Coordinates of C-alpha atoms in Angstrom, one line a residue:
Chain A
M296 CA -25.1 -49.8 41.7
D297 CA -25.4 -48.8 45.4
D298 CA -27.0 -51.5 47.3
I299 CA -28.6 -49.0 49.9
I300 CA -29.8 -45.7 48.6
Q301 CA -31.1 -43.4 51.6
G302 CA -32.0 -39.9 51.9
K303 CA -34.7 -37.2 51.8
A304 CA -37.6 -37.7 49.2
Y305 CA -38.6 -35.0 46.8
V306 CA -42.2 -35.7 45.7
L307 CA -43.8 -34.7 42.4
G308 CA -47.1 -35.2 40.1
D309 CA -47.6 -36.7 37.0
S310 CA -46.1 -36.2 33.5
I311 CA -42.8 -34.4 34.8
D312 CA -41.3 -33.4 31.2
T313 CA -38.0 -33.0 30.6
D314 CA -38.4 -29.1 30.2
Q315 CA -39.7 -29.2 33.8
I316 CA -36.7 -31.2 34.6
I317 CA -34.2 -29.1 33.0
P318 CA -35.2 -26.1 31.0
A319 CA -34.0 -25.7 27.5
A320 CA -32.2 -22.5 28.0
H321 CA -29.8 -24.1 30.1
L322 CA -28.7 -27.1 27.6
V323 CA -25.8 -24.8 26.6
Y324 CA -23.7 -25.7 29.3
S325 CA -20.9 -28.1 28.8
M326 CA -21.5 -31.6 30.6
T327 CA -17.8 -32.1 31.3
V328 CA -16.2 -28.8 31.8
P329 CA -16.7 -28.5 35.7
D330 CA -17.6 -25.1 36.0
E331 CA -20.6 -25.4 33.6
R332 CA -21.4 -28.8 34.7
K333 CA -22.4 -27.7 38.0
Q334 CA -25.2 -25.7 36.5
Y335 CA -27.1 -28.5 35.9
G336 CA -27.2 -29.2 39.6
R337 CA -28.4 -25.6 40.1
Y338 CA -31.4 -26.0 37.6
A339 CA -32.4 -29.3 38.1
L340 CA -36.2 -29.5 38.5
S341 CA -35.9 -25.6 37.9
G342 CA -38.9 -25.9 35.5
L343 CA -41.4 -26.6 37.7
P344 CA -44.5 -24.4 38.4
T345 CA -43.8 -23.0 42.1
D346 CA -47.0 -24.7 43.4
Q347 CA -45.6 -28.0 42.0
Q348 CA -42.1 -27.7 43.8
G349 CA -42.0 -30.5 46.7
L350 CA -45.6 -31.7 47.1
P351 CA -47.7 -31.6 48.9
E352 CA -46.8 -28.0 50.1
G353 CA -45.0 -27.0 47.1
N354 CA -43.0 -23.7 46.8
L355 CA -39.9 -26.3 47.6
P356 CA -37.1 -25.5 45.2
F357 CA -35.3 -28.8 44.5
T358 CA -32.0 -27.0 44.9
P359 CA -32.1 -23.6 46.6
D360 CA -31.3 -20.5 44.8
D361 CA -27.7 -20.0 43.7
M362 CA -26.9 -23.3 45.2
F363 CA -25.3 -26.5 42.8
E364 CA -26.6 -29.5 45.0
S365 CA -29.8 -30.5 46.3
E366 CA -30.6 -31.7 49.7
Y367 CA -33.1 -34.4 48.4
R368 CA -31.7 -37.8 47.4
I369 CA -34.7 -39.9 46.0
V370 CA -37.3 -38.6 43.6
I371 CA -41.0 -39.8 44.0
A372 CA -43.1 -39.2 41.1
G373 CA -46.5 -40.4 39.7
S374 CA -47.0 -41.6 36.0
N375 CA -45.2 -40.8 32.9
F376 CA -41.8 -39.2 34.3
G377 CA -39.4 -37.6 32.1
C378 CA -41.7 -37.3 29.2
G379 CA -40.9 -34.9 26.3
S380 CA -37.6 -34.4 24.6
S381 CA -34.5 -36.9 24.7
R382 CA -32.6 -34.8 26.3
E383 CA -29.9 -37.0 28.4
H384 CA -29.3 -33.8 30.6
A385 CA -32.6 -34.5 32.4
P386 CA -31.2 -37.5 34.3
F387 CA -27.7 -36.2 34.3
S388 CA -29.1 -32.7 36.0
L389 CA -30.6 -34.7 38.7
M390 CA -27.8 -37.0 39.3
V391 CA -25.3 -34.1 39.3
A392 CA -27.8 -32.1 42.0
G393 CA -26.9 -35.6 43.9
A394 CA -30.1 -37.4 43.2
K395 CA -29.7 -41.1 43.0
A396 CA -32.9 -42.7 42.2
V397 CA -36.3 -41.8 41.0
V398 CA -39.5 -43.6 41.7
A399 CA -42.1 -43.4 39.7
Q400 CA -45.5 -45.0 39.0
S401 CA -44.3 -44.9 35.0
Y402 CA -41.4 -43.3 32.6
A403 CA -41.5 -42.1 29.1
R404 CA -39.3 -44.3 27.1
I405 CA -36.4 -41.9 26.5
F406 CA -35.9 -40.6 29.9
Y407 CA -36.1 -44.1 31.3
R408 CA -33.3 -45.4 28.4
N409 CA -31.3 -42.4 28.9
A410 CA -31.1 -42.8 32.9
V411 CA -30.1 -46.4 32.4
D412 CA -27.6 -46.3 29.5
G413 CA -25.7 -43.4 31.2
G414 CA -25.7 -44.7 34.6
F415 CA -26.9 -41.7 35.9
I416 CA -29.8 -42.7 38.3
I417 CA -31.9 -45.7 39.0
P418 CA -35.5 -45.4 37.4
F419 CA -37.4 -47.6 40.0
E420 CA -41.1 -48.5 39.1
S421 CA -43.8 -48.3 41.8
R422 CA -47.5 -50.0 41.2
L423 CA -48.6 -48.1 44.0
R424 CA -49.0 -44.3 44.0
L425 CA -46.3 -43.5 46.6
V426 CA -47.1 -39.6 45.7
D427 CA -49.8 -40.3 48.0
H428 CA -47.9 -41.5 51.0
I429 CA -44.9 -39.6 50.8
R430 CA -44.2 -36.0 51.7
T431 CA -41.2 -34.1 50.6
G432 CA -38.6 -34.1 52.9
D433 CA -39.4 -37.6 54.5
E434 CA -36.6 -39.8 55.0
I435 CA -36.5 -42.9 52.7
R436 CA -34.6 -45.9 52.1
I437 CA -34.0 -48.2 49.3
D438 CA -32.6 -51.6 49.6
V439 CA -31.8 -52.2 45.9
R440 CA -31.0 -55.5 45.7
A441 CA -34.3 -56.2 47.4
G442 CA -36.4 -53.8 45.6
L443 CA -37.5 -52.8 49.0
L444 CA -38.4 -48.9 49.8
T445 CA -39.0 -48.1 53.1
H446 CA -40.3 -45.0 55.1
V447 CA -37.9 -44.5 57.8
E448 CA -39.9 -42.5 60.4
A449 CA -43.0 -44.6 59.8
G450 CA -41.2 -47.5 59.2
E451 CA -43.6 -48.6 56.4
E452 CA -42.6 -50.6 53.3
W453 CA -43.0 -50.8 50.0
L454 CA -42.1 -53.5 47.5
L455 CA -40.9 -51.9 44.0
N456 CA -41.3 -53.5 40.8
P457 CA -37.9 -55.8 39.9
L458 CA -35.4 -54.1 37.6
G459 CA -35.5 -56.7 35.2
D460 CA -33.4 -56.6 32.0
I461 CA -32.0 -53.1 32.7
A462 CA -30.2 -54.4 36.1
D463 CA -27.7 -55.7 33.9
I464 CA -26.7 -52.5 32.6
L465 CA -27.0 -50.7 35.9
K466 CA -24.7 -53.4 37.4
A467 CA -22.3 -52.8 34.3
G468 CA -22.1 -48.9 35.2
N469 CA -23.4 -47.9 31.8
V470 CA -24.2 -49.1 28.3
F471 CA -20.4 -48.9 27.2
E472 CA -19.5 -51.6 29.9
Y473 CA -22.4 -53.4 29.3
A474 CA -21.7 -53.8 25.5
R475 CA -18.1 -54.4 26.0
Q476 CA -19.4 -57.5 28.0
A477 CA -21.9 -58.5 25.4
G478 CA -18.8 -58.3 22.7
F479 CA -20.3 -55.4 20.6
M480 CA -17.4 -53.1 21.9
K481 CA -13.7 -53.7 22.7
Chain B
M289 CA -48.6 -64.6 12.7
G290 CA -47.5 -61.5 10.5
Q291 CA -45.2 -58.9 11.4
T292 CA -45.3 -55.1 11.4
I293 CA -43.2 -52.6 9.4
T294 CA -41.4 -51.8 12.7
Q295 CA -40.7 -55.4 13.4
K296 CA -39.7 -56.2 9.8
I297 CA -37.2 -53.5 9.5
L298 CA -35.9 -54.5 13.1
A299 CA -35.6 -57.9 12.4
R300 CA -33.6 -57.3 9.1
N301 CA -31.1 -54.9 10.8
A302 CA -30.8 -57.5 13.7
G303 CA -30.1 -60.2 11.1
R304 CA -32.9 -61.9 11.8
D305 CA -35.9 -63.3 9.9
R306 CA -38.3 -62.2 12.6
V307 CA -38.5 -60.5 16.0
A308 CA -41.4 -60.5 18.5
P309 CA -42.9 -57.5 20.6
G310 CA -40.6 -57.4 24.0
E311 CA -37.5 -58.8 22.8
N312 CA -34.1 -56.8 23.3
I313 CA -32.3 -57.1 20.5
W314 CA -29.0 -55.6 18.8
I315 CA -29.4 -53.9 15.6
D316 CA -27.2 -52.1 13.0
V317 CA -27.9 -48.3 12.3
D318 CA -28.3 -46.9 9.0
T319 CA -28.4 -43.2 9.7
L320 CA -27.3 -41.2 13.2
M321 CA -28.4 -37.8 13.0
T322 CA -27.3 -35.0 15.7
H323 CA -27.4 -31.1 16.4
D324 CA -25.9 -28.6 18.1
V325 CA -27.5 -29.1 21.6
C326 CA -26.7 -32.9 22.0
G327 CA -24.1 -32.8 19.4
P328 CA -21.5 -31.8 21.6
P329 CA -22.1 -34.0 25.0
T330 CA -22.4 -37.2 22.5
I331 CA -19.1 -36.1 20.9
G332 CA -17.6 -35.7 24.5
I333 CA -18.9 -39.2 25.6
F334 CA -17.8 -40.5 22.2
K335 CA -14.2 -39.3 22.8
R336 CA -14.3 -40.5 26.3
E337 CA -15.3 -44.1 25.5
F338 CA -13.5 -44.8 22.2
G339 CA -10.3 -42.6 22.5
E340 CA -9.4 -39.0 21.2
D341 CA -8.3 -40.3 18.0
A342 CA -11.3 -42.8 17.7
K343 CA -12.9 -43.0 14.3
V344 CA -16.2 -42.4 13.7
W345 CA -18.0 -46.1 12.6
D346 CA -19.2 -44.8 9.2
P347 CA -18.7 -41.0 8.6
D348 CA -21.0 -41.5 5.7
K349 CA -24.0 -42.6 7.8
L350 CA -23.5 -39.5 10.2
V351 CA -25.5 -36.5 9.5
I352 CA -24.9 -33.3 11.6
L353 CA -27.5 -30.5 11.5
P354 CA -26.9 -27.8 13.7
D355 CA -30.5 -26.3 14.0
H356 CA -31.4 -25.5 17.7
Y357 CA -29.5 -22.2 19.0
I358 CA -28.2 -20.7 16.2
F359 CA -29.4 -17.1 16.0
T360 CA -28.3 -16.2 19.6
E361 CA -25.6 -14.0 20.8
D362 CA -25.1 -16.7 24.0
P363 CA -21.5 -17.7 24.0
H364 CA -22.1 -21.3 25.3
A365 CA -24.4 -21.8 22.3
R366 CA -22.0 -20.7 19.9
R367 CA -19.1 -22.2 21.6
N368 CA -21.2 -25.6 20.8
I369 CA -21.4 -25.0 17.3
D370 CA -17.5 -24.6 17.3
I371 CA -17.3 -28.4 18.8
L372 CA -19.5 -29.2 16.0
R373 CA -17.2 -27.9 13.0
D374 CA -14.1 -29.0 14.8
F375 CA -15.3 -32.6 15.0
A376 CA -16.8 -32.5 11.4
A377 CA -13.4 -31.2 10.2
Q378 CA -11.5 -33.7 12.4
H379 CA -13.4 -36.7 10.8
D380 CA -13.7 -35.2 7.3
L381 CA -17.8 -35.8 7.8
P382 CA -19.5 -35.5 4.4
H383 CA -22.9 -34.7 6.0
Y384 CA -22.3 -31.6 8.2
Y385 CA -24.2 -28.6 7.6
D386 CA -22.4 -25.9 9.0
V387 CA -24.0 -22.4 10.3
G388 CA -23.2 -19.2 8.4
T389 CA -22.6 -21.0 5.2
S390 CA -24.8 -21.7 1.9
R391 CA -25.0 -25.4 3.4
Y392 CA -26.8 -24.4 6.8
K393 CA -30.4 -26.1 6.7
G394 CA -32.3 -25.5 9.6
V395 CA -34.4 -28.2 11.5
C396 CA -32.6 -31.4 11.2
H397 CA -36.3 -33.4 10.9
V398 CA -37.1 -31.5 7.9
A399 CA -33.6 -31.4 6.7
L400 CA -33.2 -35.0 6.7
A401 CA -36.4 -35.4 4.5
E402 CA -35.0 -32.8 2.1
E403 CA -31.5 -33.9 1.7
G404 CA -32.7 -37.7 0.9
F405 CA -31.6 -39.2 4.6
N406 CA -35.0 -40.7 4.8
R407 CA -35.2 -44.1 3.2
P408 CA -38.1 -46.5 3.1
G409 CA -37.1 -49.9 5.2
T410 CA -33.9 -48.0 7.1
V411 CA -33.3 -47.6 10.4
L412 CA -32.7 -43.4 11.6
F413 CA -31.5 -42.7 15.4
G414 CA -31.4 -39.2 16.4
T415 CA -30.4 -37.4 19.6
D416 CA -33.9 -35.5 19.2
S417 CA -37.3 -36.5 20.5
H418 CA -38.7 -35.8 17.2
S419 CA -36.5 -38.0 15.3
C420 CA -39.7 -40.2 14.9
T421 CA -40.9 -37.7 12.2
S422 CA -38.8 -39.6 9.8
G423 CA -41.0 -42.5 10.0
A424 CA -43.6 -41.0 7.3
F425 CA -40.8 -42.6 5.0
G426 CA -41.8 -46.2 5.9
M427 CA -38.6 -46.7 8.0
F428 CA -37.6 -47.0 11.7
S429 CA -36.6 -43.7 13.4
T430 CA -36.4 -42.7 16.9
G431 CA -35.0 -40.2 19.2
V432 CA -32.0 -41.4 21.8
G433 CA -30.0 -39.6 24.5
N434 CA -26.3 -38.6 23.8
T435 CA -24.7 -42.0 25.5
D436 CA -27.0 -44.1 23.2
A437 CA -25.8 -41.8 20.4
A438 CA -22.2 -42.2 21.3
L439 CA -22.5 -45.9 21.2
I440 CA -23.6 -45.7 17.7
M441 CA -21.2 -43.3 16.5
G442 CA -18.3 -45.8 17.7
T443 CA -19.7 -49.0 17.0
G444 CA -22.9 -48.6 14.5
K445 CA -25.2 -50.5 16.6
I446 CA -27.6 -49.9 19.4
W447 CA -29.8 -52.0 21.6
V448 CA -33.7 -51.6 21.3
K449 CA -36.5 -53.1 22.8
V450 CA -39.0 -54.7 20.0
P451 CA -42.5 -52.3 20.7
E452 CA -45.7 -53.4 20.0
T453 CA -47.8 -51.3 17.4
L454 CA -50.9 -49.0 17.9
R455 CA -53.0 -48.9 14.7
F456 CA -54.5 -45.8 13.7
V457 CA -56.9 -45.9 10.6
F458 CA -58.0 -42.8 8.8
E459 CA -60.7 -43.1 6.1
G460 CA -62.8 -40.7 4.3
T461 CA -62.2 -37.3 2.7
L462 CA -60.1 -34.8 4.7
P463 CA -62.2 -31.5 4.6
P464 CA -60.4 -28.3 3.4
W465 CA -60.3 -27.0 7.1
L466 CA -58.7 -29.9 8.8
M467 CA -55.0 -30.5 8.4
A468 CA -52.8 -33.4 9.6
K469 CA -52.1 -31.7 12.9
D470 CA -55.9 -32.0 13.6
L471 CA -55.9 -35.5 13.2
I472 CA -52.8 -36.2 15.6
L473 CA -54.0 -34.0 18.2
S474 CA -57.1 -35.9 18.1
V475 CA -55.3 -39.2 18.1
I476 CA -53.3 -37.8 21.2
G477 CA -56.2 -36.5 23.1
D478 CA -57.9 -40.1 22.6
V479 CA -55.1 -42.3 23.5
G480 CA -53.6 -39.7 26.4
F481 CA -50.1 -38.6 26.9
E482 CA -48.6 -42.0 27.6
G483 CA -51.2 -43.9 25.8
G484 CA -48.5 -44.9 23.2
T485 CA -45.5 -45.4 25.6
Y486 CA -43.0 -47.7 24.1
C487 CA -45.2 -48.5 21.4
A488 CA -45.0 -47.8 17.6
L489 CA -47.8 -45.9 16.4
E490 CA -48.7 -46.9 12.6
F491 CA -50.9 -44.5 10.2
D492 CA -53.0 -46.1 7.8
G493 CA -55.9 -45.9 5.7
Q494 CA -56.9 -44.1 2.6
A495 CA -56.8 -40.2 4.0
V496 CA -53.3 -40.9 5.2
F497 CA -52.0 -42.0 2.0
D498 CA -54.1 -38.9 0.4
L499 CA -51.7 -36.7 2.5
S500 CA -48.7 -35.2 1.1
M501 CA -45.0 -36.2 2.7
E502 CA -45.0 -33.0 4.5
E503 CA -48.4 -33.7 6.3
R504 CA -47.4 -37.4 6.8
M505 CA -44.6 -36.0 8.9
T506 CA -46.6 -34.2 11.1
L507 CA -48.4 -37.1 12.1
T508 CA -45.3 -39.1 12.8
N509 CA -43.4 -36.3 14.3
M510 CA -46.1 -36.2 17.3
A511 CA -46.0 -39.9 18.1
I512 CA -43.8 -39.1 20.6
E513 CA -46.4 -36.8 22.2
A514 CA -48.4 -40.0 23.0
G515 CA -45.1 -41.5 24.2
G516 CA -44.3 -43.4 21.1
K517 CA -41.2 -45.0 20.6
N518 CA -41.9 -44.4 16.7
G519 CA -44.5 -43.3 14.4
V520 CA -44.7 -45.2 10.9
I521 CA -46.7 -44.8 7.5
A522 CA -46.0 -47.3 4.8
A523 CA -44.1 -46.1 1.8
D524 CA -46.1 -45.8 -1.4
E525 CA -45.8 -44.1 -4.8
K526 CA -45.5 -40.6 -3.4
T527 CA -43.1 -41.8 -1.1
F528 CA -40.7 -43.2 -3.6
E529 CA -41.0 -40.0 -5.8
H530 CA -39.9 -38.1 -2.8
V531 CA -36.9 -40.2 -2.1
R532 CA -36.0 -40.7 -5.8
A533 CA -35.8 -37.0 -6.3
R534 CA -33.4 -36.4 -3.5
T535 CA -30.8 -39.8 -3.8
D536 CA -29.6 -42.0 -5.5
R537 CA -29.1 -44.3 -2.4
P538 CA -30.8 -47.8 -2.9
F539 CA -33.6 -48.8 -0.4
D540 CA -35.6 -51.6 0.4
P541 CA -39.2 -51.1 1.5
V542 CA -41.4 -53.4 3.7
W543 CA -44.8 -53.4 4.5
S544 CA -47.1 -54.6 7.2
D545 CA -48.4 -57.9 7.0
P546 CA -52.4 -58.1 7.0
D547 CA -52.2 -60.9 9.9
A548 CA -49.7 -58.8 11.9
A549 CA -50.8 -58.0 15.7
W550 CA -51.7 -54.8 16.7
L551 CA -52.1 -54.0 20.4
Q552 CA -54.7 -51.6 19.8
E553 CA -56.7 -50.3 16.4
R554 CA -58.4 -47.0 16.3
V555 CA -60.5 -46.1 13.0
Y556 CA -61.5 -42.4 12.3
D557 CA -63.6 -41.1 9.3
V558 CA -61.9 -37.7 8.6
S559 CA -65.0 -36.2 7.2
N560 CA -66.7 -36.1 10.7
M561 CA -63.6 -34.7 12.4
E562 CA -63.3 -30.9 13.7
P563 CA -60.4 -28.5 14.0
V564 CA -58.9 -29.0 17.4
V565 CA -56.3 -27.3 19.9
A566 CA -54.6 -28.9 22.7
K567 CA -54.8 -26.5 25.6
P568 CA -52.1 -25.7 28.2
H569 CA -50.2 -27.5 29.4
R570 CA -50.3 -31.0 27.9
P571 CA -50.5 -32.0 24.2
D572 CA -53.2 -34.3 25.3
N573 CA -55.3 -31.8 26.9
R574 CA -57.6 -31.8 23.4
A575 CA -60.6 -29.4 22.6
T576 CA -62.5 -28.6 19.7
V577 CA -61.4 -25.0 18.6
S578 CA -65.1 -24.3 18.4
E579 CA -65.2 -25.0 22.5
V580 CA -62.3 -22.5 23.3
A581 CA -63.2 -20.3 20.5
G582 CA -63.0 -16.4 21.8
T583 CA -60.1 -17.1 24.0
K584 CA -58.0 -13.9 24.5
L585 CA -54.2 -14.3 22.5
D586 CA -51.3 -12.4 23.0
R587 CA -49.3 -14.1 20.3
A588 CA -49.0 -16.3 17.4
Y589 CA -46.4 -18.6 16.3
I590 CA -46.4 -20.5 12.8
G591 CA -43.0 -22.8 12.6
S592 CA -41.0 -25.7 13.8
C593 CA -40.7 -29.4 12.4
T594 CA -44.1 -29.9 12.8
G595 CA -45.5 -26.5 11.6
G596 CA -43.0 -24.9 9.7
K597 CA -43.1 -26.7 6.4
L598 CA -43.8 -25.1 3.1
E599 CA -47.2 -26.1 3.1
D600 CA -47.9 -25.1 6.8
F601 CA -47.0 -21.5 5.3
E602 CA -49.3 -22.1 2.4
A603 CA -52.2 -22.8 4.5
A604 CA -51.4 -19.9 6.5
A605 CA -51.3 -17.6 3.8
K606 CA -54.5 -18.6 2.4
I607 CA -56.3 -17.1 5.5
L608 CA -53.6 -14.2 5.8
Q609 CA -53.5 -12.8 2.5
G610 CA -55.2 -9.6 2.2
E611 CA -55.9 -9.7 6.0
E612 CA -53.7 -7.8 9.0
V613 CA -52.7 -9.9 12.4
R614 CA -54.1 -8.3 15.4
I615 CA -51.5 -9.9 17.9
D616 CA -48.1 -10.5 17.5
T617 CA -47.3 -13.0 15.1
F618 CA -43.6 -14.9 14.5
V619 CA -43.0 -16.7 11.4
V620 CA -39.9 -19.2 11.5
P621 CA -39.5 -21.3 8.4
A622 CA -37.9 -25.1 9.4
S623 CA -35.5 -24.8 7.0
T624 CA -33.7 -22.6 4.3
E625 CA -35.2 -24.3 1.8
V626 CA -38.6 -23.6 3.0
T627 CA -37.5 -20.0 3.3
R628 CA -36.3 -20.1 -0.3
Q629 CA -39.5 -21.2 -1.5
M630 CA -41.8 -18.9 0.3
H631 CA -39.8 -16.4 -1.7
E632 CA -40.7 -18.3 -4.9
R633 CA -44.2 -19.6 -4.2
T634 CA -47.1 -17.4 -5.1
L635 CA -50.7 -16.6 -4.2
N636 CA -52.5 -14.3 -6.2
G637 CA -49.7 -12.8 -7.7
K638 CA -47.8 -12.3 -4.0
T639 CA -45.1 -14.3 -2.8
L640 CA -45.8 -16.4 0.3
W641 CA -43.1 -14.6 2.2
Q642 CA -44.9 -11.0 0.9
V643 CA -48.2 -12.4 2.0
F644 CA -46.9 -12.6 5.8
V645 CA -45.0 -9.5 5.8
D646 CA -48.0 -7.6 4.4
A647 CA -50.3 -9.1 7.1
G648 CA -47.8 -7.6 9.8
C649 CA -45.9 -10.9 10.9
K650 CA -42.5 -11.1 12.1
M651 CA -40.1 -13.2 10.0
G652 CA -37.5 -15.1 11.4
H653 CA -34.6 -17.6 10.2
A654 CA -34.9 -21.2 9.6
S655 CA -34.2 -22.9 13.0
C656 CA -36.1 -24.3 15.9
G657 CA -36.6 -20.7 16.8
A658 CA -39.0 -20.4 20.4
C659 CA -40.4 -23.9 19.7
L660 CA -38.5 -25.0 22.7
G661 CA -37.8 -21.4 24.4
G662 CA -34.0 -21.6 24.2
P663 CA -31.5 -18.8 25.3
I664 CA -33.0 -15.6 26.3
D665 CA -32.5 -13.5 23.1
T666 CA -34.2 -16.4 20.9
F667 CA -36.8 -15.1 18.1
G668 CA -40.4 -15.5 19.2
R669 CA -39.4 -16.9 22.9
T670 CA -42.0 -15.9 25.5
Q671 CA -40.8 -13.7 28.5
G672 CA -43.9 -13.2 30.4
T673 CA -47.5 -14.3 30.8
E674 CA -48.1 -14.5 27.0
V675 CA -51.2 -16.3 26.0
V676 CA -49.9 -18.1 22.7
I677 CA -51.4 -19.9 19.7
S678 CA -48.8 -22.0 18.2
T679 CA -48.1 -24.6 15.2
T680 CA -45.6 -26.4 17.4
N681 CA -45.7 -29.8 18.9
R682 CA -45.4 -29.0 23.0
N683 CA -47.0 -26.9 25.2
F684 CA -45.4 -28.0 28.8
P685 CA -45.3 -25.1 31.4
G686 CA -42.3 -23.0 30.1
R687 CA -42.0 -24.8 26.8
M688 CA -41.6 -21.7 24.7
G689 CA -39.3 -19.5 27.3
S690 CA -41.5 -18.2 30.4
K691 CA -43.0 -20.6 33.0
Q692 CA -45.8 -18.2 33.2
S693 CA -46.7 -18.2 29.5
A694 CA -49.4 -20.4 28.3
V695 CA -49.1 -22.1 24.8
Y696 CA -52.3 -23.8 22.7
L697 CA -51.4 -26.0 20.0
A698 CA -53.2 -26.0 16.7
S699 CA -53.2 -26.3 13.2
P700 CA -51.5 -23.6 10.5
L701 CA -55.0 -22.8 9.5
T702 CA -56.4 -22.4 13.2
V703 CA -53.3 -20.3 14.2
A704 CA -53.4 -18.1 10.9
A705 CA -57.4 -17.4 11.9
S706 CA -56.8 -16.9 15.1
A707 CA -53.9 -14.3 14.5
V708 CA -56.3 -12.4 12.5
Q709 CA -59.1 -12.0 15.1
G710 CA -56.5 -11.9 18.1
T711 CA -58.7 -14.7 19.8
I712 CA -58.8 -18.5 19.2
T713 CA -60.8 -18.7 16.1
D714 CA -62.3 -21.5 14.2
P715 CA -60.9 -21.7 10.5
R716 CA -64.4 -22.7 9.1
T717 CA -65.6 -19.2 9.9
V718 CA -63.1 -17.5 7.6
L719 CA -62.4 -20.2 5.2
A720 CA -66.0 -20.2 3.9

């Protein structure tokens, strides 16, 4: 788990479902074979309607056409992020594209769990609706241990909710390491 | 303080007398299900973490049901089924239902019920969010990702947070124009898309127990569309009869205590409810059919785990018999067993299958089909700006293929009535 995450923000609305995060047609690709794996970076968030791609302006693809990595490191979203299917390919695709964290008001259960158990990205929760305070492209820094999000240019700071129980799994790296430490796995 | 069904099942599989909502506990898993989309990456993680030659914790408890991308020429999709086939052979798995053989079943959630894997009081995890469907059998069942599934595959264990329970009580007698789909779309409309997040949704009341097992599965199937962790309906004689006809495996049902604590309770009188749709692009975007009646449509779709069961087709056939559809209407049975029964069951001397053929429907093979879009050559997949009415369970942007298409969710009765008219149509106007 990184201590500091810094980079450009990509801002989204509410109830971004997993079909928008990674459309089902792309789930055929292997998540391990390198030539196929990189497709998940290419198609991450490609299911967003164009006017919802990077708020408030829109029309800002997360990953540019025919590229495999995004310039954005932190996804800022409203409530119920990752609702819909159980596809682990959703947090995985954000990670492959280069994202390190999502900061949302709330998450759908399975997405949250997948993000943590697979160790793909850190799903932070914010009580405040940061979507109204941050624009796509703004430079953001997260102090992971302190749970503090800083808008670099404006100097504004917001406290994120404590990670709670999941911090142990994130620190271990993924659920397997956590299970080994808990004695459920050799 | 008593416990809910969900608490009791989780407590038992954790080796404890009781558990409280909010606790994180490790539990034993009775059944793990996976399919062709999430199975191959699950197998990849399993091998990475446990070793190339590691053994599955219990081959008799692992069920692999390819169902998503079956009737496609997509080379990656076909390769993924090869991975499942090789893994099943390597581990001598008794419950692999291979594509292209007489064992092939179709949509996993429906096949689990048909093959006797759903048993009251047990714990099932599946790599599919609609794994909550199995809760119709008085069991705990929920969806997980590949990593969690791989952990179960190697250890038979998983951690869960014990959920609070939301209780939905349906009283009264269901009128003939209403189906379980109308009830669950109403619930989702009431509590909202995330109103059940992290919660168990328990369905209760006489109107629920009057439903068939298939209709109960429609209720629990869509618990996830309110964000629910699981949906559950207590087992009764109908449940026992269904299960005993399909498996000799023992099971030990549990029921919620009368003094169990509910986070929230809602009571409905089904005799006062109306046919409803979920408008694009969210399952909680509810409207009564009468509010949107007349909306012009390009396509109708009857299929999926939630809307492609035998009774869904029986309902639609009641309206389609002797009629002709005005718009492209795709029929995709959930399972090969449903297909077989559609060729056997008759309505006024015609098989159900023939009723759909004669009405001008396009008939597909048992699978998930276009419910989730899928590869470009998927039967019924939207490719442009189609306005669709569908018996499926999700209508997110792009869910059925094209980001520009718009999907209304409705009961098989409403979809059939709308297919005949080419516009959204209240089934009451044709069932009179």
